Amino acid sequence: MSAMTFTEKLNQLGTRYDELTQQLSTAELVSDSSKFQKAAKQHAELEEIVAKHREYKQIEKDLAGAHQMFLETDDAEMKQMAHDEEKQLAARKENVERELKLLLLPKDPNDEKSVIVEIRAGTGGDEAALFAGELFRMYSRYAETQGWKVEVLESSPSSLGGLKEIVAAIQGNKVYSKLKYESGVHRVQRVPATEQQGRIHTSAATVAVLPEADDIDIKIEAKDLRIDTFCSSGPGGQSVNTTYSAVRITHLPSGLVVSQQDEKSQIKNRAKAMRVLRARLYEMEMDKQQAAIVAERRGQIKSGDRSEKIRTYNYPQNRVTDHRIGLTLHQLTEVMDGKLAPLVDGLVRIMSRSDCSRSWPGRKRFRFSPKAQHGREWLCYLTSWMFALH
C-alpha cells in the first residue's frame, strides 16, 4: 500500500476531527468519563491542524479565483490587481503550508503534562537561598500569566527569608513544553543585602523540571512501599511535635525516599509525597530510555557550582543571559517579575531544533527506545527536508 500524500493525511485528520465532534455530544461517551477525556484530548489536539487546513483550502480557492480573473479580464487595471492578489495569496499559501507541516510533526509525549519543579540553593550560602526564593517567585508569576496553578509540595526556608529548597507542582496546559529547558544551574551576580562594602557576589541555585506522572504512567505496588509517620518539626501550630502527621515514604526497589510534613493532615501529606515519588520514578523510567539526555542535564546541575551555569542574572547591569542559546536581555527586572516569554520561546525554538540535529541516525550521543528513535529520526528528517524546500 502506497504512503498517503500530504493532502490525503490532512483530509483523514479532518474526517477524524468531525467524527470526534459528533461523538463528544453523545450520551454514551459523556457517561464514560475516561473515554470522554481521551476523546476530548484528541479533539483538542486536532483542532489547530484542522483550522489551519481549512485556512489553506480557502487560500487555494481564492488563489484559483484570482488566477481565473487574471486570465479572463481584458481591463489592464483589473488584470494588475488580480496579478497582485495572486502573488499575495501564493505567499500566504506557502507560509500556511509550512505551518501545517510543522503541526504534523511528532511531539514530545510529555509536552502536555504538568510538572514538578524542584529548586535548591547551591553555592553561596544565605544569598543562594534568597535567590532560590526569587526564582520560585519568578516561575510562580510566569505561571499566573499562563493560567497555571502552582501548589507547594515541600519547602525548607532559610534563616534570612529565602529557600534552601522548594518542591512545587505546576498544573495546566502544556506546562512541560514551556518549562522543560529550565533545568540546570542558574547563576546570580549582585551585591547581597548582607554585604557591607558593596562588593558583587556570585551565587547559584539549581532548577529541575520533571514531568508529573499520571497513574497510568507509573504503577506503584503497595508491597514496594515502606511508610513511616513522625512528628512534624518547625515553627508553631498545635500539631507540631504532638501528632504523627508527617510522612516518609521509601520505595524499596529503587531506594527513593520522599518526606512530607507541610500539611497538618497525615492523609494530605501522604498524597503529596506520593505525587513527588511518582514524578521521580517516572524520571527514572525516562532515564532508561534517554540515558544520555538525562546525564547531560544532571551533569549541568550535579553540584550547583557557579561555573556550571546555564543562565546568568546580573543585577548591576540589569542583564539576563542564557548561555545555551547566546540570548542576552537587558530586562532583568521584568524577567524576575515573571515575564519569561522571550527566554522560554527562544529556548523552545532553538533547543528543540538542536535536539533534533543531535539525534540523526547513527549518532550515539542521545539514545531512545526503538519506537521513540524511529519517531525522532523521522521528525528530524522531515524537519530538515522542509527547511531545505523553503
mmCIF file of C-alpha atoms in Angstrom:
data_model
loop_
_atom_site.group_PDB
_atom_site.id
_atom_site.type_symbol
_atom_site.label_atom_id
_atom_site.label_comp_id
_atom_site.label_asym_id
_atom_site.label_seq_id
_atom_site.Cartn_x
_atom_site.Cartn_y
_atom_site.Cartn_z
ATOM 1 C CA MET A 1 0.000 0.000 0.000
ATOM 2 C CA SER A 2 1.435 3.371 -1.014
ATOM 3 C CA ALA A 3 2.010 6.102 1.571
ATOM 4 C CA MET A 4 -0.611 8.822 1.934
ATOM 5 C CA THR A 5 0.030 12.191 0.351
ATOM 6 C CA PHE A 6 0.155 15.389 2.368
ATOM 7 C CA THR A 7 -3.416 16.309 1.326
ATOM 8 C CA GLU A 8 -4.774 12.807 1.998
ATOM 9 C CA LYS A 9 -3.309 12.837 5.508
ATOM 10 C CA LEU A 10 -4.906 16.223 6.246
ATOM 11 C CA ASN A 11 -8.263 15.076 4.874
ATOM 12 C CA GLN A 12 -8.083 11.966 7.051
ATOM 13 C CA LEU A 13 -7.405 14.094 10.141
ATOM 14 C CA GLY A 14 -10.308 16.385 9.213
ATOM 15 C CA THR A 15 -12.646 13.402 8.969
ATOM 16 C CA ARG A 16 -11.461 12.117 12.343
ATOM 17 C CA TYR A 17 -11.986 15.578 13.869
ATOM 18 C CA ASP A 18 -15.595 15.684 12.601
ATOM 19 C CA GLU A 19 -16.222 12.175 13.982
ATOM 20 C CA LEU A 20 -14.913 13.209 17.409
ATOM 21 C CA THR A 21 -17.029 16.375 17.353
ATOM 22 C CA GLN A 22 -20.154 14.244 16.910
ATOM 23 C CA GLN A 23 -19.085 11.633 19.482
ATOM 24 C CA LEU A 24 -18.454 14.238 22.190
ATOM 25 C CA SER A 25 -22.122 15.197 22.131
ATOM 26 C CA THR A 26 -23.421 11.638 22.543
ATOM 27 C CA ALA A 27 -24.807 10.482 25.888
ATOM 28 C CA GLU A 28 -22.871 7.212 25.643
ATOM 29 C CA LEU A 29 -19.488 8.946 25.600
ATOM 30 C CA VAL A 30 -20.458 11.597 28.169
ATOM 31 C CA SER A 31 -21.399 8.854 30.635
ATOM 32 C CA ASP A 32 -17.902 7.294 30.434
ATOM 33 C CA SER A 33 -15.541 9.901 31.899
ATOM 34 C CA SER A 34 -12.296 8.168 30.907
ATOM 35 C CA LYS A 35 -13.337 7.699 27.270
ATOM 36 C CA PHE A 36 -14.743 11.234 27.167
ATOM 37 C CA GLN A 37 -11.466 12.737 28.441
ATOM 38 C CA LYS A 38 -9.466 10.720 25.918
ATOM 39 C CA ALA A 39 -11.714 11.799 23.024
ATOM 40 C CA ALA A 40 -11.744 15.439 24.182
ATOM 41 C CA LYS A 41 -7.945 15.490 24.354
ATOM 42 C CA GLN A 42 -7.620 14.055 20.845
ATOM 43 C CA HIS A 43 -10.233 16.528 19.585
ATOM 44 C CA ALA A 44 -8.277 19.453 21.066
ATOM 45 C CA GLU A 45 -5.016 18.195 19.529
ATOM 46 C CA LEU A 46 -6.610 18.033 16.062
ATOM 47 C CA GLU A 47 -8.408 21.376 16.300
ATOM 48 C CA GLU A 48 -5.416 23.566 15.395
ATOM 49 C CA ILE A 49 -4.422 21.324 12.462
ATOM 50 C CA VAL A 50 -7.978 21.241 11.085
ATOM 51 C CA ALA A 51 -8.385 25.023 11.410
ATOM 52 C CA LYS A 52 -5.091 25.588 9.609
ATOM 53 C CA HIS A 53 -6.059 23.115 6.865
ATOM 54 C CA ARG A 54 -9.363 24.916 6.329
ATOM 55 C CA GLU A 55 -7.482 28.188 6.017
ATOM 56 C CA TYR A 56 -5.169 26.514 3.487
ATOM 57 C CA LYS A 57 -8.113 25.260 1.394
ATOM 58 C CA GLN A 58 -9.745 28.708 1.440
ATOM 59 C CA ILE A 59 -6.500 30.266 0.190
ATOM 60 C CA GLU A 60 -6.370 27.690 -2.610
ATOM 61 C CA LYS A 61 -9.931 28.598 -3.568
ATOM 62 C CA ASP A 62 -9.193 32.335 -3.519
ATOM 63 C CA LEU A 63 -5.989 31.755 -5.480
ATOM 64 C CA ALA A 64 -7.873 29.883 -8.206
ATOM 65 C CA GLY A 65 -10.398 32.716 -8.372
ATOM 66 C CA ALA A 66 -7.706 35.373 -8.692
ATOM 67 C CA HIS A 67 -5.948 33.401 -11.411
ATOM 68 C CA GLN A 68 -9.236 32.946 -13.320
ATOM 69 C CA MET A 69 -9.882 36.686 -13.139
ATOM 70 C CA PHE A 70 -6.374 37.398 -14.430
ATOM 71 C CA LEU A 71 -6.986 35.148 -17.444
ATOM 72 C CA GLU A 72 -10.478 36.370 -18.294
ATOM 73 C CA THR A 73 -10.346 40.154 -17.808
ATOM 74 C CA ASP A 74 -9.271 42.491 -20.590
ATOM 75 C CA ASP A 75 -9.028 45.557 -18.358
ATOM 76 C CA ALA A 76 -5.346 46.348 -17.672
ATOM 77 C CA GLU A 77 -6.006 47.747 -14.189
ATOM 78 C CA MET A 78 -8.129 44.757 -13.162
ATOM 79 C CA LYS A 79 -5.514 42.414 -14.602
ATOM 80 C CA GLN A 80 -2.811 44.051 -12.461
ATOM 81 C CA MET A 81 -4.994 43.853 -9.342
ATOM 82 C CA ALA A 82 -5.656 40.164 -9.988
ATOM 83 C CA HIS A 83 -1.931 39.569 -10.521
ATOM 84 C CA ASP A 84 -1.021 41.353 -7.249
ATOM 85 C CA GLU A 85 -3.662 39.406 -5.324
ATOM 86 C CA GLU A 86 -2.398 36.154 -6.813
ATOM 87 C CA LYS A 87 1.139 36.923 -5.631
ATOM 88 C CA GLN A 88 -0.039 37.746 -2.104
ATOM 89 C CA LEU A 89 -2.176 34.610 -1.906
ATOM 90 C CA ALA A 90 0.679 32.432 -3.193
ATOM 91 C CA ALA A 91 2.943 33.777 -0.440
ATOM 92 C CA ARG A 92 0.262 33.137 2.197
ATOM 93 C CA LYS A 93 -0.287 29.630 0.876
ATOM 94 C CA GLU A 94 3.423 28.878 1.185
ATOM 95 C CA ASN A 95 3.501 30.119 4.801
ATOM 96 C CA VAL A 96 0.367 28.191 5.797
ATOM 97 C CA GLU A 97 1.680 25.034 4.128
ATOM 98 C CA ARG A 98 4.910 25.317 6.127
ATOM 99 C CA GLU A 99 2.912 25.786 9.348
ATOM 100 C CA LEU A 100 0.802 22.730 8.525
ATOM 101 C CA LYS A 101 3.888 20.571 8.027
ATOM 102 C CA LEU A 102 5.246 21.709 11.386
ATOM 103 C CA LEU A 103 1.925 20.893 13.072
ATOM 104 C CA LEU A 104 2.093 17.365 11.637
ATOM 105 C CA LEU A 105 5.496 16.668 13.178
ATOM 106 C CA PRO A 106 5.542 14.201 16.114
ATOM 107 C CA LYS A 107 5.536 15.900 19.510
ATOM 108 C CA ASP A 108 7.313 15.118 22.755
ATOM 109 C CA PRO A 109 4.782 12.883 24.568
ATOM 110 C CA ASN A 110 5.496 14.777 27.799
ATOM 111 C CA ASP A 111 4.745 18.237 26.371
ATOM 112 C CA GLU A 112 1.116 18.142 27.503
ATOM 113 C CA LYS A 113 1.986 17.180 31.087
ATOM 114 C CA SER A 114 2.032 19.232 34.255
ATOM 115 C CA VAL A 115 5.362 19.348 36.102
ATOM 116 C CA ILE A 116 7.106 19.025 39.432
ATOM 117 C CA VAL A 117 9.658 21.835 39.849
ATOM 118 C CA GLU A 118 12.482 21.410 42.360
ATOM 119 C CA ILE A 119 14.569 24.495 43.240
ATOM 120 C CA ARG A 120 17.543 24.231 45.587
ATOM 121 C CA ALA A 121 20.116 26.720 46.839
ATOM 122 C CA GLY A 122 23.602 25.971 45.526
ATOM 123 C CA THR A 123 26.920 27.732 46.079
ATOM 124 C CA GLY A 124 26.587 30.982 48.012
ATOM 125 C CA GLY A 125 25.052 30.243 51.414
ATOM 126 C CA ASP A 126 22.233 32.570 52.519
ATOM 127 C CA GLU A 127 22.480 34.616 49.328
ATOM 128 C CA ALA A 128 21.901 31.452 47.244
ATOM 129 C CA ALA A 129 18.838 30.654 49.380
ATOM 130 C CA LEU A 130 17.459 34.163 48.804
ATOM 131 C CA PHE A 131 17.985 33.727 45.067
ATOM 132 C CA ALA A 132 16.248 30.331 45.122
ATOM 133 C CA GLY A 133 13.229 32.024 46.684
ATOM 134 C CA GLU A 134 13.252 34.697 43.981
ATOM 135 C CA LEU A 135 13.433 32.038 41.246
ATOM 136 C CA PHE A 136 10.360 30.363 42.713
ATOM 137 C CA ARG A 137 8.568 33.722 42.718
ATOM 138 C CA MET A 138 9.617 34.239 39.076
ATOM 139 C CA TYR A 139 8.170 30.900 37.971
ATOM 140 C CA SER A 140 5.024 31.474 40.059
ATOM 141 C CA ARG A 141 4.439 34.839 38.371
ATOM 142 C CA TYR A 142 5.019 33.295 34.936
ATOM 143 C CA ALA A 143 2.562 30.515 35.805
ATOM 144 C CA GLU A 144 -0.066 33.167 36.636
ATOM 145 C CA THR A 145 0.316 34.730 33.183
ATOM 146 C CA GLN A 146 -0.227 31.288 31.601
ATOM 147 C CA GLY A 147 -3.275 30.455 33.707
ATOM 148 C CA TRP A 148 -1.466 27.623 35.502
ATOM 149 C CA LYS A 149 -1.946 26.518 39.112
ATOM 150 C CA VAL A 150 1.032 26.382 41.496
ATOM 151 C CA GLU A 151 0.952 24.146 44.572
ATOM 152 C CA VAL A 152 3.829 23.934 47.044
ATOM 153 C CA LEU A 153 4.511 20.307 47.964
ATOM 154 C CA GLU A 154 7.576 20.729 50.145
ATOM 155 C CA SER A 155 9.691 23.674 51.293
ATOM 156 C CA SER A 156 12.605 24.438 53.571
ATOM 157 C CA PRO A 157 13.016 28.161 54.434
ATOM 158 C CA SER A 158 16.359 29.738 55.293
ATOM 159 C CA SER A 159 17.088 31.989 58.257
ATOM 160 C CA LEU A 160 17.020 35.190 56.150
ATOM 161 C CA GLY A 161 13.713 34.503 54.446
ATOM 162 C CA GLY A 162 14.966 32.628 51.390
ATOM 163 C CA LEU A 163 14.502 28.978 50.494
ATOM 164 C CA LYS A 164 17.047 26.218 50.974
ATOM 165 C CA GLU A 165 14.837 24.117 48.730
ATOM 166 C CA ILE A 166 11.276 24.006 47.461
ATOM 167 C CA VAL A 167 9.290 21.407 45.538
ATOM 168 C CA ALA A 168 6.148 22.593 43.766
ATOM 169 C CA ALA A 169 3.595 21.206 41.319
ATOM 170 C CA ILE A 170 2.662 23.430 38.378
ATOM 171 C CA GLN A 171 -0.507 22.251 36.680
ATOM 172 C CA GLY A 172 -2.012 23.483 33.438
ATOM 173 C CA ASN A 173 -1.977 23.192 29.675
ATOM 174 C CA LYS A 174 1.365 22.247 28.063
ATOM 175 C CA VAL A 175 3.429 23.219 31.121
ATOM 176 C CA TYR A 176 6.304 20.829 30.382
ATOM 177 C CA SER A 177 6.588 22.028 26.775
ATOM 178 C CA LYS A 178 7.429 25.532 28.040
ATOM 179 C CA LEU A 179 9.476 24.783 31.168
ATOM 180 C CA LYS A 180 11.455 21.683 30.178
ATOM 181 C CA TYR A 181 14.560 23.712 29.266
ATOM 182 C CA GLU A 182 14.693 25.485 32.653
ATOM 183 C CA SER A 183 16.575 22.591 34.282
ATOM 184 C CA GLY A 184 20.132 23.494 35.238
ATOM 185 C CA VAL A 185 22.237 25.886 37.305
ATOM 186 C CA HIS A 186 21.033 29.495 37.474
ATOM 187 C CA ARG A 187 23.743 31.977 38.491
ATOM 188 C CA VAL A 188 23.153 35.389 40.098
ATOM 189 C CA GLN A 189 25.610 38.298 40.300
ATOM 190 C CA ARG A 190 24.724 41.151 42.653
ATOM 191 C CA VAL A 191 25.523 42.957 45.890
ATOM 192 C CA PRO A 192 23.865 40.942 48.675
ATOM 193 C CA ALA A 193 21.820 42.710 51.345
ATOM 194 C CA THR A 194 24.309 41.440 53.942
ATOM 195 C CA GLU A 195 27.337 42.908 52.114
ATOM 196 C CA GLN A 196 28.748 45.934 53.946
ATOM 197 C CA GLN A 197 31.397 47.019 51.407
ATOM 198 C CA GLY A 198 29.290 46.944 48.255
ATOM 199 C CA ARG A 199 31.099 44.040 46.612
ATOM 200 C CA ILE A 200 29.363 41.965 43.956
ATOM 201 C CA HIS A 201 28.914 38.317 44.924
ATOM 202 C CA THR A 202 28.165 35.367 42.668
ATOM 203 C CA SER A 203 25.807 32.650 43.888
ATOM 204 C CA ALA A 204 23.784 29.863 42.306
ATOM 205 C CA ALA A 205 20.641 27.778 42.588
ATOM 206 C CA THR A 206 19.628 24.620 40.754
ATOM 207 C CA VAL A 207 16.327 24.009 38.993
ATOM 208 C CA ALA A 208 14.974 20.598 37.958
ATOM 209 C CA VAL A 209 11.739 20.283 35.959
ATOM 210 C CA LEU A 210 10.143 16.812 35.985
ATOM 211 C CA PRO A 211 7.021 15.856 34.009
ATOM 212 C CA GLU A 212 4.349 14.841 36.505
ATOM 213 C CA ALA A 213 3.478 11.176 36.045
ATOM 214 C CA ASP A 214 -0.126 10.039 35.779
ATOM 215 C CA ASP A 215 -1.357 6.906 37.492
ATOM 216 C CA ILE A 216 -1.313 5.145 34.134
ATOM 217 C CA ASP A 217 2.361 6.069 33.603
ATOM 218 C CA ILE A 218 3.750 4.567 36.788
ATOM 219 C CA LYS A 219 2.357 1.569 38.655
ATOM 220 C CA ILE A 220 3.388 1.576 42.312
ATOM 221 C CA GLU A 221 2.703 -1.613 44.260
ATOM 222 C CA ALA A 222 1.803 -1.302 47.946
ATOM 223 C CA LYS A 223 4.260 -4.083 48.799
ATOM 224 C CA ASP A 224 7.094 -1.951 47.400
ATOM 225 C CA LEU A 225 6.476 0.892 49.854
ATOM 226 C CA ARG A 226 7.546 1.442 53.449
ATOM 227 C CA ILE A 227 5.554 4.273 55.013
ATOM 228 C CA ASP A 228 6.748 5.837 58.268
ATOM 229 C CA THR A 229 4.987 8.577 60.227
ATOM 230 C CA PHE A 230 6.619 11.016 62.628
ATOM 231 C CA CYS A 231 6.009 14.341 64.347
ATOM 232 C CA SER A 232 6.362 17.448 62.228
ATOM 233 C CA SER A 233 9.172 19.866 63.003
ATOM 234 C CA GLY A 234 9.185 23.605 62.513
ATOM 235 C CA PRO A 235 7.526 26.745 63.861
ATOM 236 C CA GLY A 236 4.154 26.960 65.605
ATOM 237 C CA GLY A 237 0.904 25.047 65.492
ATOM 238 C CA GLN A 238 -0.745 22.598 67.858
ATOM 239 C CA SER A 239 0.048 19.651 65.595
ATOM 240 C CA VAL A 240 3.818 20.262 65.637
ATOM 241 C CA ASN A 241 5.650 17.698 67.784
ATOM 242 C CA THR A 242 2.315 16.364 69.110
ATOM 243 C CA THR A 243 0.737 14.327 66.297
ATOM 244 C CA TYR A 244 2.247 11.942 63.797
ATOM 245 C CA SER A 245 1.168 13.942 60.739
ATOM 246 C CA ALA A 246 4.489 13.924 58.842
ATOM 247 C CA VAL A 247 5.026 11.089 56.362
ATOM 248 C CA ARG A 248 8.147 9.429 54.961
ATOM 249 C CA ILE A 249 7.699 7.046 52.025
ATOM 250 C CA THR A 250 10.511 4.727 50.954
ATOM 251 C CA HIS A 251 10.248 2.986 47.587
ATOM 252 C CA LEU A 252 12.101 -0.238 48.341
ATOM 253 C CA PRO A 253 13.058 -1.374 44.803
ATOM 254 C CA SER A 254 14.645 1.963 43.871
ATOM 255 C CA GLY A 255 15.658 3.239 47.311
ATOM 256 C CA LEU A 256 13.938 6.588 46.695
ATOM 257 C CA VAL A 257 12.817 8.389 49.878
ATOM 258 C CA VAL A 258 10.250 11.207 49.946
ATOM 259 C CA SER A 259 9.231 13.111 53.087
ATOM 260 C CA GLN A 260 6.310 15.487 53.504
ATOM 261 C CA GLN A 261 5.242 17.497 56.539
ATOM 262 C CA ASP A 262 3.762 20.771 55.251
ATOM 263 C CA GLU A 263 0.150 19.756 55.949
ATOM 264 C CA LYS A 264 -1.407 19.112 59.375
ATOM 265 C CA SER A 265 -3.219 16.095 57.947
ATOM 266 C CA GLN A 266 -1.331 12.829 57.580
ATOM 267 C CA ILE A 267 -3.594 11.891 54.653
ATOM 268 C CA LYS A 268 -2.762 15.091 52.759
ATOM 269 C CA ASN A 269 0.967 14.701 53.454
ATOM 270 C CA ARG A 270 0.829 11.134 52.180
ATOM 271 C CA ALA A 271 -0.954 12.207 48.968
ATOM 272 C CA LYS A 272 1.624 14.932 48.299
ATOM 273 C CA ALA A 273 4.514 12.573 48.977
ATOM 274 C CA MET A 274 3.076 10.034 46.524
ATOM 275 C CA ARG A 275 2.867 12.703 43.791
ATOM 276 C CA VAL A 276 6.534 13.580 44.237
ATOM 277 C CA LEU A 277 7.526 9.897 44.390
ATOM 278 C CA ARG A 278 5.574 9.119 41.224
ATOM 279 C CA ALA A 279 7.242 12.016 39.361
ATOM 280 C CA ARG A 280 10.718 10.895 40.459
ATOM 281 C CA LEU A 281 10.047 7.283 39.481
ATOM 282 C CA TYR A 282 8.771 8.475 36.113
ATOM 283 C CA GLU A 283 12.002 10.396 35.629
ATOM 284 C CA MET A 284 13.938 7.206 36.378
ATOM 285 C CA GLU A 285 11.966 5.418 33.671
ATOM 286 C CA MET A 286 12.777 8.239 31.273
ATOM 287 C CA ASP A 287 16.431 7.880 32.257
ATOM 288 C CA LYS A 288 16.467 4.324 30.966
ATOM 289 C CA GLN A 289 15.188 5.414 27.545
ATOM 290 C CA GLN A 290 17.046 8.702 27.298
ATOM 291 C CA ALA A 291 20.155 7.987 29.339
ATOM 292 C CA ALA A 292 22.444 10.420 27.549
ATOM 293 C CA ILE A 293 19.968 13.313 27.628
ATOM 294 C CA VAL A 294 19.372 12.994 31.353
ATOM 295 C CA ALA A 295 23.089 12.504 32.016
ATOM 296 C CA GLU A 296 23.757 15.818 30.269
ATOM 297 C CA ARG A 297 21.054 17.630 32.264
ATOM 298 C CA ARG A 298 22.176 16.145 35.562
ATOM 299 C CA GLY A 299 25.748 16.980 34.666
ATOM 300 C CA GLN A 300 24.678 20.614 34.488
ATOM 301 C CA ILE A 301 23.103 20.658 37.935
ATOM 302 C CA LYS A 302 25.163 17.993 39.710
ATOM 303 C CA SER A 303 26.743 20.286 42.306
ATOM 304 C CA GLY A 304 25.119 23.671 41.927
ATOM 305 C CA ASP A 305 28.509 25.240 41.321
ATOM 306 C CA ARG A 306 28.570 28.696 39.703
ATOM 307 C CA SER A 307 30.785 27.521 36.813
ATOM 308 C CA GLU A 308 28.098 25.078 35.628
ATOM 309 C CA LYS A 309 25.562 27.808 34.870
ATOM 310 C CA ILE A 310 23.003 27.706 32.072
ATOM 311 C CA ARG A 311 21.810 31.243 32.761
ATOM 312 C CA THR A 312 23.217 34.336 34.485
ATOM 313 C CA TYR A 313 21.186 37.044 36.223
ATOM 314 C CA ASN A 314 23.366 40.166 36.546
ATOM 315 C CA TYR A 315 21.677 42.815 38.699
ATOM 316 C CA PRO A 316 24.185 45.707 38.318
ATOM 317 C CA GLN A 317 23.757 45.550 34.514
ATOM 318 C CA ASN A 318 20.016 44.672 34.609
ATOM 319 C CA ARG A 319 21.006 41.763 32.364
ATOM 320 C CA VAL A 320 19.955 38.129 31.969
ATOM 321 C CA THR A 321 21.907 35.829 29.640
ATOM 322 C CA ASP A 322 21.043 32.298 28.601
ATOM 323 C CA HIS A 323 24.401 30.734 27.747
ATOM 324 C CA ARG A 324 22.977 27.808 25.760
ATOM 325 C CA ILE A 325 21.424 29.910 23.016
ATOM 326 C CA GLY A 326 23.509 33.078 23.403
ATOM 327 C CA LEU A 327 20.480 35.247 24.238
ATOM 328 C CA THR A 328 21.015 38.396 26.333
ATOM 329 C CA LEU A 329 18.198 40.642 27.554
ATOM 330 C CA HIS A 330 18.660 43.885 29.461
ATOM 331 C CA GLN A 331 15.289 43.333 31.105
ATOM 332 C CA LEU A 332 16.231 41.553 34.324
ATOM 333 C CA THR A 333 13.584 43.341 36.399
ATOM 334 C CA GLU A 334 10.833 42.232 34.016
ATOM 335 C CA VAL A 335 12.171 38.652 33.832
ATOM 336 C CA MET A 336 12.258 38.287 37.625
ATOM 337 C CA ASP A 337 8.677 39.558 37.661
ATOM 338 C CA GLY A 338 7.623 36.553 35.591
ATOM 339 C CA LYS A 339 7.916 37.917 32.047
ATOM 340 C CA LEU A 340 9.778 34.866 30.768
ATOM 341 C CA ALA A 341 8.239 34.625 27.304
ATOM 342 C CA PRO A 342 11.319 35.833 25.332
ATOM 343 C CA LEU A 343 13.558 33.289 27.096
ATOM 344 C CA VAL A 344 11.057 30.415 27.033
ATOM 345 C CA ASP A 345 10.104 30.925 23.383
ATOM 346 C CA GLY A 346 13.746 31.298 22.321
ATOM 347 C CA LEU A 347 14.735 28.100 24.112
ATOM 348 C CA VAL A 348 11.838 26.091 22.674
ATOM 349 C CA ARG A 349 12.550 27.329 19.157
ATOM 350 C CA ILE A 350 16.329 26.780 19.198
ATOM 351 C CA MET A 351 16.852 23.917 21.659
ATOM 352 C CA SER A 352 14.230 21.689 20.035
ATOM 353 C CA ARG A 353 15.993 22.121 16.702
ATOM 354 C CA SER A 354 19.328 21.430 18.433
ATOM 355 C CA ASP A 355 17.954 18.218 19.983
ATOM 356 C CA CYS A 356 16.837 17.205 16.522
ATOM 357 C CA SER A 357 20.223 17.772 14.917
ATOM 358 C CA ARG A 358 21.895 15.678 17.609
ATOM 359 C CA SER A 359 19.703 12.612 17.084
ATOM 360 C CA TRP A 360 20.291 11.747 13.427
ATOM 361 C CA PRO A 361 20.516 8.043 12.555
ATOM 362 C CA GLY A 362 23.951 6.807 13.506
ATOM 363 C CA ARG A 363 24.500 9.499 16.143
ATOM 364 C CA LYS A 364 25.036 7.888 19.571
ATOM 365 C CA ARG A 365 25.087 10.899 21.853
ATOM 366 C CA PHE A 366 21.354 10.655 22.620
ATOM 367 C CA ARG A 367 19.612 7.279 22.862
ATOM 368 C CA PHE A 368 15.930 6.442 22.623
ATOM 369 C CA SER A 369 13.816 3.326 22.685
ATOM 370 C CA PRO A 370 13.387 1.785 19.180
ATOM 371 C CA LYS A 371 9.904 3.272 18.841
ATOM 372 C CA ALA A 372 10.968 6.720 20.055
ATOM 373 C CA GLN A 373 14.136 6.599 17.986
ATOM 374 C CA HIS A 374 12.158 5.861 14.833
ATOM 375 C CA GLY A 375 9.798 8.763 15.503
ATOM 376 C CA ARG A 376 12.612 11.152 16.333
ATOM 377 C CA GLU A 377 14.605 10.230 13.218
ATOM 378 C CA TRP A 378 11.520 10.735 11.051
ATOM 379 C CA LEU A 379 10.861 14.092 12.716
ATOM 380 C CA CYS A 380 14.420 15.286 12.122
ATOM 381 C CA TYR A 381 14.447 14.080 8.530
ATOM 382 C CA LEU A 382 11.147 15.791 7.750
ATOM 383 C CA THR A 383 12.166 19.000 9.523
ATOM 384 C CA SER A 384 15.430 19.294 7.583
ATOM 385 C CA TRP A 385 13.597 18.409 4.346
ATOM 386 C CA MET A 386 11.094 21.212 4.922
ATOM 387 C CA PHE A 387 13.756 23.791 5.697
ATOM 388 C CA ALA A 388 15.627 22.720 2.563
ATOM 389 C CA LEU A 389 12.490 23.267 0.484
ATOM 390 C CA HIS A 390 11.654 26.634 1.994
#
